[in-house]
PDB file of C-alpha atoms in Angstrom:
ATOM      1  CA  MET A   1     -10.984  25.650   5.560  1.00 40.00           C
ATOM      2  CA  LEU A   2     -12.006  28.777   3.671  1.00 39.00           C
ATOM      3  CA  PRO A   3     -12.953  28.292  -0.003  1.00 41.00           C
ATOM      4  CA  TRP A   4      -9.985  30.307  -1.259  1.00 39.00           C
ATOM      5  CA  LYS A   5      -7.651  28.153   0.781  1.00 42.00           C
ATOM      6  CA  HIS A   6      -9.150  25.050  -0.825  1.00 43.00           C
ATOM      7  CA  ALA A   7      -8.360  26.533  -4.232  1.00 42.00           C
ATOM      8  CA  VAL A   8      -4.824  27.565  -3.262  1.00 39.00           C
ATOM      9  CA  ARG A   9      -3.997  24.106  -1.959  1.00 43.00           C
ATOM     10  CA  ALA A  10      -5.484  22.386  -4.983  1.00 43.00           C
ATOM     11  CA  LEU A  11      -3.601  24.739  -7.307  1.00 41.00           C
ATOM     12  CA  SER A  12      -0.363  23.987  -5.475  1.00 41.00           C
ATOM     13  CA  VAL A  13      -0.885  20.263  -6.071  1.00 42.00           C
ATOM     14  CA  LEU A  14      -1.487  20.876  -9.777  1.00 44.00           C
ATOM     15  CA  LEU A  15       1.575  23.113 -10.165  1.00 41.00           C
ATOM     16  CA  LEU A  16       3.877  20.896  -8.124  1.00 40.00           C
ATOM     17  CA  THR A  17       2.923  17.859 -10.156  1.00 40.00           C
ATOM     18  CA  ALA A  18       3.466  19.626 -13.458  1.00 42.00           C
ATOM     19  CA  ALA A  19       6.806  20.940 -12.224  1.00 40.00           C
ATOM     20  CA  ALA A  20       7.880  17.460 -11.241  1.00 37.00           C
ATOM     21  CA  GLY A  21       7.277  16.305 -14.781  1.00 36.00           C
ATOM     22  CA  LEU A  22       9.214  19.153 -16.359  1.00 38.00           C
ATOM     23  CA  ALA A  23      12.060  20.055 -14.031  1.00 38.00           C
ATOM     24  CA  PRO A  24      15.438  18.517 -14.911  1.00 36.00           C
ATOM     25  CA  THR A  25      17.413  16.880 -12.153  1.00 34.00           C
ATOM     26  CA  THR A  26      20.876  15.426 -11.804  1.00 31.00           C
ATOM     27  CA  ALA A  27      19.902  13.202  -8.938  1.00 32.00           C
ATOM     28  CA  GLN A  28      20.417   9.515  -9.426  1.00 34.00           C
ATOM     29  CA  ALA A  29      17.226   7.574  -9.932  1.00 36.00           C
ATOM     30  CA  ASP A  30      16.221   6.304  -6.539  1.00 40.00           C
ATOM     31  CA  THR A  31      16.506   2.600  -5.956  1.00 39.00           C
ATOM     32  CA  THR A  32      13.340   0.731  -5.178  1.00 45.00           C
ATOM     33  CA  GLN A  33      12.439   2.271  -1.860  1.00 46.00           C
ATOM     34  CA  ALA A  34      10.370  -0.730  -0.933  1.00 46.00           C
ATOM     35  CA  GLU A  35      13.656  -2.598  -0.601  1.00 47.00           C
ATOM     36  CA  SER A  36      15.081  -0.103   1.875  1.00 45.00           C
ATOM     37  CA  ALA A  37      12.108   1.052   3.929  1.00 45.00           C
ATOM     38  CA  PRO A  38      12.837   2.040   7.521  1.00 47.00           C
ATOM     39  CA  SER A  39      13.457  -0.957   9.714  1.00 47.00           C
ATOM     40  CA  ARG A  40      10.083  -0.776  11.403  1.00 66.00           C
ATOM     41  CA  GLY A  41       8.859  -4.207  10.458  1.00 86.00           C
ATOM     42  CA  TRP A  42       7.375  -3.758   7.023  1.00 97.00           C
ATOM     43  CA  ASN A  43       8.684  -4.921   3.664  1.00 97.00           C
ATOM     44  CA  ASP A  44      10.058  -7.978   5.431  1.00 96.00           C
ATOM     45  CA  PHE A  45       9.884 -10.645   2.747  1.00 97.00           C
ATOM     46  CA  SER A  46      10.562 -13.346   5.326  1.00 96.00           C
ATOM     47  CA  CYS A  47       7.282 -12.499   7.088  1.00 97.00           C
ATOM     48  CA  LYS A  48       4.743 -15.315   7.113  1.00 97.00           C
ATOM     49  CA  PRO A  49       1.072 -14.448   7.683  1.00 97.00           C
ATOM     50  CA  SER A  50      -0.469 -15.708  10.907  1.00 96.00           C
ATOM     51  CA  ALA A  51      -3.699 -17.619  11.370  1.00 96.00           C
ATOM     52  CA  GLN A  52      -5.259 -14.418  12.758  1.00 97.00           C
ATOM     53  CA  HIS A  53      -4.120 -12.325   9.766  1.00 98.00           C
ATOM     54  CA  PRO A  54      -3.658 -14.839   6.938  1.00 98.00           C
ATOM     55  CA  ARG A  55      -3.254 -12.333   4.111  1.00 98.00           C
ATOM     56  CA  PRO A  56      -0.361  -9.931   3.521  1.00 98.00           C
ATOM     57  CA  VAL A  57      -1.287  -6.254   3.233  1.00 98.00           C
ATOM     58  CA  VAL A  58       0.086  -4.270   0.293  1.00 98.00           C
ATOM     59  CA  LEU A  59       0.101  -0.490   0.759  1.00 98.00           C
ATOM     60  CA  VAL A  60      -0.281   1.633  -2.383  1.00 98.00           C
ATOM     61  CA  HIS A  61       0.846   5.267  -2.093  1.00 98.00           C
ATOM     62  CA  GLY A  62      -0.808   8.285  -3.678  1.00 96.00           C
ATOM     63  CA  THR A  63       0.225  10.802  -6.329  1.00 94.00           C
ATOM     64  CA  LEU A  64       3.571  12.441  -5.490  1.00 92.00           C
ATOM     65  CA  GLY A  65       4.046   9.839  -2.761  1.00 95.00           C
ATOM     66  CA  ASN A  66       6.405   6.919  -2.369  1.00 96.00           C
ATOM     67  CA  SER A  67       6.580   3.555  -0.639  1.00 97.00           C
ATOM     68  CA  VAL A  68       8.111   4.986   2.535  1.00 96.00           C
ATOM     69  CA  ASP A  69       6.863   8.497   3.274  1.00 95.00           C
ATOM     70  CA  ASN A  70       3.186   7.737   2.708  1.00 97.00           C
ATOM     71  CA  TRP A  71       3.240   4.903   5.245  1.00 98.00           C
ATOM     72  CA  LEU A  72       5.364   6.011   8.191  1.00 97.00           C
ATOM     73  CA  GLY A  73       2.194   5.985  10.298  1.00 97.00           C
ATOM     74  CA  LEU A  74      -0.029   3.210   8.972  1.00 98.00           C
ATOM     75  CA  ALA A  75       2.597   0.566   8.182  1.00 98.00           C
ATOM     76  CA  PRO A  76       3.954   0.281  11.753  1.00 97.00           C
ATOM     77  CA  TYR A  77       0.391   0.472  13.092  1.00 97.00           C
ATOM     78  CA  LEU A  78      -0.550  -2.633  11.106  1.00 98.00           C
ATOM     79  CA  VAL A  79       2.730  -4.447  11.787  1.00 97.00           C
ATOM     80  CA  ASN A  80       2.187  -3.949  15.513  1.00 96.00           C
ATOM     81  CA  ARG A  81      -1.168  -5.687  15.108  1.00 97.00           C
ATOM     82  CA  GLY A  82       0.333  -8.760  13.532  1.00 96.00           C
ATOM     83  CA  TYR A  83       0.033  -8.144   9.793  1.00 98.00           C
ATOM     84  CA  CYS A  84       2.704  -8.823   7.194  1.00 98.00           C
ATOM     85  CA  VAL A  85       2.900  -5.432   5.494  1.00 98.00           C
ATOM     86  CA  PHE A  86       4.497  -4.433   2.200  1.00 98.00           C
ATOM     87  CA  SER A  87       4.635  -1.265   0.098  1.00 98.00           C
ATOM     88  CA  LEU A  88       5.726  -0.522  -3.439  1.00 98.00           C
ATOM     89  CA  ASP A  89       6.774   2.396  -5.586  1.00 98.00           C
ATOM     90  CA  TYR A  90       4.923   2.857  -8.873  1.00 98.00           C
ATOM     91  CA  GLY A  91       4.322   5.436 -11.574  1.00 97.00           C
ATOM     92  CA  GLN A  92       7.910   6.725 -11.624  1.00 96.00           C
ATOM     93  CA  LEU A  93       8.953   9.309 -14.204  1.00 94.00           C
ATOM     94  CA  PRO A  94      12.514   9.422 -15.577  1.00 91.00           C
ATOM     95  CA  ASN A  95      14.848  11.611 -13.507  1.00 89.00           C
ATOM     96  CA  VAL A  96      12.155  12.376 -10.918  1.00 90.00           C
ATOM     97  CA  PRO A  97      13.163  10.744  -7.635  1.00 92.00           C
ATOM     98  CA  PHE A  98      10.918  10.295  -4.603  1.00 92.00           C
ATOM     99  CA  PHE A  99       7.767  11.808  -6.157  1.00 93.00           C
ATOM    100  CA  HIS A 100       5.940   8.933  -7.813  1.00 96.00           C
ATOM    101  CA  GLY A 101       2.468   8.056  -9.062  1.00 96.00           C
ATOM    102  CA  LEU A 102       2.883  10.375 -12.062  1.00 94.00           C
ATOM    103  CA  GLY A 103       3.103   7.835 -14.871  1.00 95.00           C
ATOM    104  CA  PRO A 104       0.162   6.435 -16.858  1.00 96.00           C
ATOM    105  CA  ILE A 105      -2.151   4.708 -14.397  1.00 97.00           C
ATOM    106  CA  ASP A 106      -2.703   1.607 -16.510  1.00 98.00           C
ATOM    107  CA  LYS A 107       1.058   1.046 -16.496  1.00 98.00           C
ATOM    108  CA  SER A 108       1.154   1.651 -12.736  1.00 98.00           C
ATOM    109  CA  ALA A 109      -1.451  -1.093 -12.357  1.00 98.00           C
ATOM    110  CA  GLU A 110       0.899  -3.441 -14.176  1.00 98.00           C
ATOM    111  CA  GLN A 111       3.583  -2.625 -11.611  1.00 98.00           C
ATOM    112  CA  LEU A 112       1.122  -3.427  -8.833  1.00 98.00           C
ATOM    113  CA  ASP A 113       0.300  -6.713 -10.541  1.00 98.00           C
ATOM    114  CA  ALA A 114       3.948  -7.769 -10.532  1.00 98.00           C
ATOM    115  CA  TYR A 115       4.472  -6.640  -6.945  1.00 98.00           C
ATOM    116  CA  VAL A 116       1.461  -8.528  -5.595  1.00 98.00           C
ATOM    117  CA  ASP A 117       2.730 -11.659  -7.345  1.00 98.00           C
ATOM    118  CA  ARG A 118       6.068 -11.195  -5.624  1.00 98.00           C
ATOM    119  CA  VAL A 119       4.476 -10.736  -2.213  1.00 98.00           C
ATOM    120  CA  LEU A 120       2.262 -13.781  -2.616  1.00 98.00           C
ATOM    121  CA  ALA A 121       5.206 -15.888  -3.727  1.00 98.00           C
ATOM    122  CA  ALA A 122       7.281 -14.808  -0.722  1.00 98.00           C
ATOM    123  CA  THR A 123       4.548 -15.235   1.872  1.00 98.00           C
ATOM    124  CA  GLY A 124       2.889 -18.327   0.443  1.00 98.00           C
ATOM    125  CA  ALA A 125      -0.531 -16.681   0.810  1.00 98.00           C
ATOM    126  CA  PRO A 126      -3.135 -17.254  -1.916  1.00 98.00           C
ATOM    127  CA  GLU A 127      -4.545 -13.716  -1.637  1.00 98.00           C
ATOM    128  CA  ALA A 128      -3.514 -10.255  -0.462  1.00 98.00           C
ATOM    129  CA  ASP A 129      -5.388  -7.251   0.875  1.00 98.00           C
ATOM    130  CA  LEU A 130      -4.706  -3.819  -0.646  1.00 99.00           C
ATOM    131  CA  VAL A 131      -4.817  -0.481   1.153  1.00 98.00           C
ATOM    132  CA  GLY A 132      -4.303   2.649  -0.928  1.00 98.00           C
ATOM    133  CA  HIS A 133      -4.304   6.385  -0.393  1.00 98.00           C
ATOM    134  CA  SER A 134      -5.676   8.783  -3.025  1.00 96.00           C
ATOM    135  CA  GLN A 135      -4.630   7.467  -6.464  1.00 97.00           C
ATOM    136  CA  GLY A 136      -3.428   4.384  -4.601  1.00 98.00           C
ATOM    137  CA  GLY A 137      -7.002   3.621  -3.612  1.00 98.00           C
ATOM    138  CA  MET A 138      -8.280   3.996  -7.160  1.00 98.00           C
ATOM    139  CA  MET A 139      -5.495   2.583  -9.349  1.00 98.00           C
ATOM    140  CA  PRO A 140      -5.801  -0.969  -7.925  1.00 98.00           C
ATOM    141  CA  ARG A 141      -9.328  -1.136  -9.348  1.00 98.00           C
ATOM    142  CA  TYR A 142      -7.764  -1.249 -12.818  1.00 98.00           C
ATOM    143  CA  TYR A 143      -5.626  -4.164 -11.671  1.00 98.00           C
ATOM    144  CA  LEU A 144      -8.681  -5.930 -10.256  1.00 98.00           C
ATOM    145  CA  LYS A 145     -10.865  -5.290 -13.289  1.00 98.00           C
ATOM    146  CA  PHE A 146      -8.509  -5.708 -16.243  1.00 98.00           C
ATOM    147  CA  LEU A 147      -5.358  -7.537 -15.092  1.00 98.00           C
ATOM    148  CA  GLY A 148      -6.786 -10.506 -13.234  1.00 97.00           C
ATOM    149  CA  GLY A 149      -6.193  -9.066  -9.802  1.00 98.00           C
ATOM    150  CA  ALA A 150      -9.586 -10.141  -8.465  1.00 98.00           C
ATOM    151  CA  GLU A 151      -8.288 -13.712  -8.251  1.00 98.00           C
ATOM    152  CA  LYS A 152      -5.424 -12.601  -5.987  1.00 98.00           C
ATOM    153  CA  VAL A 153      -7.076  -9.951  -3.815  1.00 98.00           C
ATOM    154  CA  ASN A 154      -9.564 -10.344  -0.989  1.00 98.00           C
ATOM    155  CA  ALA A 155     -10.179  -6.693  -0.103  1.00 98.00           C
ATOM    156  CA  LEU A 156      -9.381  -3.189  -1.320  1.00 98.00           C
ATOM    157  CA  VAL A 157      -9.448  -0.339   1.185  1.00 98.00           C
ATOM    158  CA  GLY A 158      -9.290   3.109  -0.394  1.00 98.00           C
ATOM    159  CA  ILE A 159      -8.433   6.125   1.771  1.00 98.00           C
ATOM    160  CA  ALA A 160      -9.643   9.313   0.045  1.00 97.00           C
ATOM    161  CA  PRO A 161      -9.571   7.632  -3.383  1.00 98.00           C
ATOM    162  CA  ASP A 162     -10.584   9.495  -6.528  1.00 96.00           C
ATOM    163  CA  ASN A 163     -12.606   6.642  -7.961  1.00 98.00           C
ATOM    164  CA  HIS A 164     -14.624   8.909 -10.231  1.00 97.00           C
ATOM    165  CA  GLY A 165     -12.006  11.598 -10.687  1.00 93.00           C
ATOM    166  CA  THR A 166     -11.463  15.030  -9.243  1.00 91.00           C
ATOM    167  CA  THR A 167     -12.092  18.623 -10.265  1.00 80.00           C
ATOM    168  CA  LEU A 168      -9.352  19.898  -7.898  1.00 73.00           C
ATOM    169  CA  SER A 169     -11.843  22.317  -6.385  1.00 47.00           C
ATOM    170  CA  GLY A 170     -12.965  23.310  -9.880  1.00 41.00           C
ATOM    171  CA  LEU A 171      -9.497  24.123 -11.224  1.00 45.00           C
ATOM    172  CA  THR A 172      -9.526  21.354 -13.829  1.00 48.00           C
ATOM    173  CA  LYS A 173     -12.495  23.049 -15.477  1.00 48.00           C
ATOM    174  CA  LEU A 174     -10.209  25.976 -16.255  1.00 39.00           C
ATOM    175  CA  LEU A 175      -7.758  23.918 -18.323  1.00 41.00           C
ATOM    176  CA  PRO A 176      -9.631  24.341 -21.648  1.00 52.00           C
ATOM    177  CA  HIS A 177      -9.255  28.104 -21.254  1.00 37.00           C
ATOM    178  CA  PHE A 178      -5.450  27.836 -21.370  1.00 42.00           C
ATOM    179  CA  PRO A 179      -4.345  26.668 -24.839  1.00 49.00           C
ATOM    180  CA  GLY A 180      -1.963  23.745 -24.640  1.00 48.00           C
ATOM    181  CA  ALA A 181      -2.379  23.232 -20.886  1.00 44.00           C
ATOM    182  CA  GLU A 182      -4.183  19.907 -21.162  1.00 55.00           C
ATOM    183  CA  ASP A 183      -1.697  18.554 -23.699  1.00 54.00           C
ATOM    184  CA  LEU A 184       1.197  19.638 -21.488  1.00 51.00           C
ATOM    185  CA  LEU A 185      -0.360  17.964 -18.466  1.00 59.00           C
ATOM    186  CA  LYS A 186      -0.955  14.707 -20.350  1.00 62.00           C
ATOM    187  CA  ALA A 187       2.555  14.689 -21.778  1.00 60.00           C
ATOM    188  CA  SER A 188       4.443  15.612 -18.609  1.00 73.00           C
ATOM    189  CA  THR A 189       2.367  13.950 -15.891  1.00 85.00           C
ATOM    190  CA  PRO A 190      -0.065  11.467 -17.454  1.00 89.00           C
ATOM    191  CA  GLY A 191      -0.912  10.012 -14.036  1.00 92.00           C
ATOM    192  CA  LEU A 192      -2.402  13.334 -13.016  1.00 90.00           C
ATOM    193  CA  ALA A 193      -4.265  13.828 -16.287  1.00 90.00           C
ATOM    194  CA  ASP A 194      -5.789  10.363 -15.896  1.00 93.00           C
ATOM    195  CA  GLN A 195      -7.353  11.439 -12.592  1.00 94.00           C
ATOM    196  CA  ILE A 196      -9.279  14.411 -13.934  1.00 91.00           C
ATOM    197  CA  ALA A 197     -13.022  13.774 -13.824  1.00 91.00           C
ATOM    198  CA  GLY A 198     -14.210  12.614 -17.235  1.00 92.00           C
ATOM    199  CA  SER A 199     -10.804  11.412 -18.459  1.00 93.00           C
ATOM    200  CA  ALA A 200     -10.627   8.543 -20.939  1.00 94.00           C
ATOM    201  CA  PHE A 201      -8.935   6.403 -18.286  1.00 96.00           C
ATOM    202  CA  LEU A 202     -11.700   6.891 -15.725  1.00 97.00           C
ATOM    203  CA  THR A 203     -14.402   6.401 -18.338  1.00 97.00           C
ATOM    204  CA  LYS A 204     -12.921   2.991 -19.151  1.00 98.00           C
ATOM    205  CA  LEU A 205     -12.352   2.113 -15.492  1.00 98.00           C
ATOM    206  CA  ASN A 206     -15.932   2.793 -14.434  1.00 98.00           C
ATOM    207  CA  ALA A 207     -17.744   1.480 -17.497  1.00 97.00           C
ATOM    208  CA  GLY A 208     -19.920  -1.490 -16.656  1.00 96.00           C
ATOM    209  CA  GLY A 209     -19.827  -0.949 -12.909  1.00 97.00           C
ATOM    210  CA  ASP A 210     -17.444   0.079 -10.159  1.00 98.00           C
ATOM    211  CA  THR A 211     -16.647  -3.328  -8.701  1.00 98.00           C
ATOM    212  CA  VAL A 212     -15.776  -6.891  -9.639  1.00 98.00           C
ATOM    213  CA  PRO A 213     -17.108 -10.031  -7.945  1.00 97.00           C
ATOM    214  CA  GLY A 214     -15.135 -11.628  -5.159  1.00 97.00           C
ATOM    215  CA  VAL A 215     -13.518  -8.511  -3.727  1.00 98.00           C
ATOM    216  CA  ARG A 216     -14.645  -6.522  -0.673  1.00 98.00           C
ATOM    217  CA  TYR A 217     -14.375  -2.762  -1.115  1.00 98.00           C
ATOM    218  CA  THR A 218     -14.107  -0.103   1.575  1.00 98.00           C
ATOM    219  CA  VAL A 219     -13.862   3.631   0.880  1.00 98.00           C
ATOM    220  CA  ILE A 220     -12.936   6.036   3.680  1.00 98.00           C
ATOM    221  CA  ALA A 221     -13.418   9.712   2.788  1.00 98.00           C
ATOM    222  CA  THR A 222     -13.289  13.064   4.550  1.00 98.00           C
ATOM    223  CA  GLN A 223     -15.638  15.947   3.911  1.00 98.00           C
ATOM    224  CA  TYR A 224     -12.629  18.279   4.192  1.00 97.00           C
ATOM    225  CA  ASP A 225     -10.843  16.774   1.190  1.00 95.00           C
ATOM    226  CA  GLU A 226      -9.499  19.587  -0.964  1.00 92.00           C
ATOM    227  CA  VAL A 227      -7.775  17.390  -3.552  1.00 92.00           C
ATOM    228  CA  VAL A 228     -10.445  14.808  -4.360  1.00 94.00           C
ATOM    229  CA  THR A 229     -13.392  17.071  -5.062  1.00 93.00           C
ATOM    230  CA  PRO A 230     -16.179  16.530  -4.549  1.00 94.00           C
ATOM    231  CA  TYR A 231     -15.231  14.014  -1.874  1.00 96.00           C
ATOM    232  CA  ARG A 232     -18.244  11.871  -2.821  1.00 96.00           C
ATOM    233  CA  SER A 233     -16.520  11.091  -6.120  1.00 96.00           C
ATOM    234  CA  GLY A 234     -14.646   8.488  -4.114  1.00 97.00           C
ATOM    235  CA  TRP A 235     -17.788   6.501  -3.315  1.00 98.00           C
ATOM    236  CA  LEU A 236     -18.282   3.155  -5.008  1.00 98.00           C
ATOM    237  CA  SER A 237     -21.501   1.403  -5.959  1.00 97.00           C
ATOM    238  CA  GLY A 238     -21.986  -2.337  -6.024  1.00 94.00           C
ATOM    239  CA  PRO A 239     -22.117  -5.441  -3.858  1.00 92.00           C
ATOM    240  CA  ASP A 240     -19.626  -5.839  -1.008  1.00 95.00           C
ATOM    241  CA  VAL A 241     -19.033  -2.072  -0.802  1.00 98.00           C
ATOM    242  CA  SER A 242     -18.785  -0.010   2.372  1.00 98.00           C
ATOM    243  CA  ASN A 243     -18.553   3.776   1.973  1.00 98.00           C
ATOM    244  CA  VAL A 244     -17.424   5.464   5.191  1.00 98.00           C
ATOM    245  CA  LEU A 245     -17.387   9.205   5.868  1.00 98.00           C
ATOM    246  CA  LEU A 246     -14.765   9.900   8.515  1.00 98.00           C
ATOM    247  CA  GLN A 247     -16.871  12.583  10.176  1.00 98.00           C
ATOM    248  CA  ASP A 248     -19.652  10.025  10.725  1.00 98.00           C
ATOM    249  CA  ARG A 249     -17.192   8.174  12.933  1.00 98.00           C
ATOM    250  CA  CYS A 250     -15.814  11.292  14.631  1.00 98.00           C
ATOM    251  CA  ALA A 251     -17.405  14.659  13.902  1.00 98.00           C
ATOM    252  CA  LEU A 252     -14.420  16.411  15.492  1.00 97.00           C
ATOM    253  CA  ASP A 253     -11.942  14.968  12.991  1.00 98.00           C
ATOM    254  CA  LEU A 254     -10.833  17.725  10.601  1.00 97.00           C
ATOM    255  CA  SER A 255      -8.367  15.671   8.568  1.00 97.00           C
ATOM    256  CA  GLU A 256      -8.013  16.720   4.949  1.00 97.00           C
ATOM    257  CA  HIS A 257      -6.626  14.779   2.001  1.00 96.00           C
ATOM    258  CA  VAL A 258      -3.059  14.247   3.165  1.00 96.00           C
ATOM    259  CA  ALA A 259      -3.704  13.756   6.877  1.00 97.00           C
ATOM    260  CA  ILE A 260      -6.437  11.157   6.379  1.00 98.00           C
ATOM    261  CA  GLY A 261      -3.976   8.822   4.685  1.00 97.00           C
ATOM    262  CA  THR A 262      -0.792   9.484   6.625  1.00 97.00           C
ATOM    263  CA  VAL A 263      -1.348  10.326  10.288  1.00 97.00           C
ATOM    264  CA  ASP A 264      -5.000   9.872  11.275  1.00 98.00           C
ATOM    265  CA  ARG A 265      -5.227   7.022  13.804  1.00 98.00           C
ATOM    266  CA  ILE A 266      -9.015   7.086  13.686  1.00 98.00           C
ATOM    267  CA  VAL A 267      -8.697   6.174  10.018  1.00 98.00           C
ATOM    268  CA  PHE A 268      -6.064   3.561  10.893  1.00 98.00           C
ATOM    269  CA  HIS A 269      -8.594   1.926  13.215  1.00 98.00           C
ATOM    270  CA  GLU A 270     -11.200   1.896  10.452  1.00 98.00           C
ATOM    271  CA  VAL A 271      -8.648   0.339   8.084  1.00 98.00           C
ATOM    272  CA  ASN A 272      -7.946  -2.391  10.620  1.00 98.00           C
ATOM    273  CA  ASN A 273     -11.683  -3.066  10.880  1.00 98.00           C
ATOM    274  CA  ALA A 274     -11.928  -3.347   7.093  1.00 98.00           C
ATOM    275  CA  LEU A 275      -9.024  -5.786   6.973  1.00 98.00           C
ATOM    276  CA  ASP A 276     -10.356  -7.909   9.840  1.00 98.00           C
ATOM    277  CA  PRO A 277     -14.140  -7.436   9.942  1.00 97.00           C
ATOM    278  CA  ALA A 278     -14.633 -10.524  12.102  1.00 96.00           C
ATOM    279  CA  HIS A 279     -12.899  -8.733  14.976  1.00 97.00           C
ATOM    280  CA  ALA A 280     -14.009  -5.172  14.225  1.00 97.00           C
ATOM    281  CA  THR A 281     -14.654  -2.765  17.073  1.00 97.00           C
ATOM    282  CA  PRO A 282     -16.500   0.565  16.863  1.00 97.00           C
ATOM    283  CA  THR A 283     -14.543   3.460  15.401  1.00 98.00           C
ATOM    284  CA  THR A 284     -15.004   6.656  17.435  1.00 98.00           C
ATOM    285  CA  CYS A 285     -13.046   9.768  18.308  1.00 98.00           C
ATOM    286  CA  LEU A 286     -11.400   7.728  21.069  1.00 97.00           C
ATOM    287  CA  SER A 287      -9.893   5.449  18.440  1.00 97.00           C
ATOM    288  CA  VAL A 288      -7.106   8.021  18.178  1.00 95.00           C
ATOM    289  CA  LEU A 289      -5.786   6.538  21.435  1.00 94.00           C
ATOM    290  CA  GLY A 290      -5.717   2.983  20.115  1.00 87.00           C
TER     291      GLY A 290
END
């Protein structure tokens, strides 16, 4: 993708998010979408984990995503492989339906905490595995580090997560040149402001190390990411960490930020490997056929 196209796409994300926080709407607040996900086998609270896949998988959507749309590809993929799969909505703003992940990230982590407890209670499993896209791959680290989540989670798989923030292709560096822009962003869409590289939230999250003991971490990134920039800001350091560049698995894969988390079956295969490392098989370009 040409550099100016990177900037245009990143700018569109910034503007759309700000608009979502400001635009009035008469739509009714959407009910918890996790309760009414398409009948494709996930969010089934009667599901009991099998001996082969003993932990439920909780899917955590990204900024401007929701519990359904983000997972129309990956959720059925995992269900078809025998996992109990669940997804939640988090970070909702008042009068903004469907587009979530915009609220303060520490509060979103509290929502994840409650949802994981609910899933564990329903399934009878002692631990869950988490798979998140974008903010959904980073936000759970707050839950693990500050809310006791490490005792309830075996693995966190982040797909294009912004673990150390994003510059949105350099656009965030322009905010100080527009008086009031940063304050407006923090007031209207705090979840976006929290993700800017160098934010107070990220400084707290990463202080003292990226990881916590007892949890396996996998990061899957794409060099064509135009939202999490630079893409290496997603990498984690610490024990039990695996950082995977998609193009090292398949050099022909051109997936960018959205595609890597929603439709890329090569990534889905890598996620399955991360969830079940004992039965992992090589991820290649041919994994798209799996």
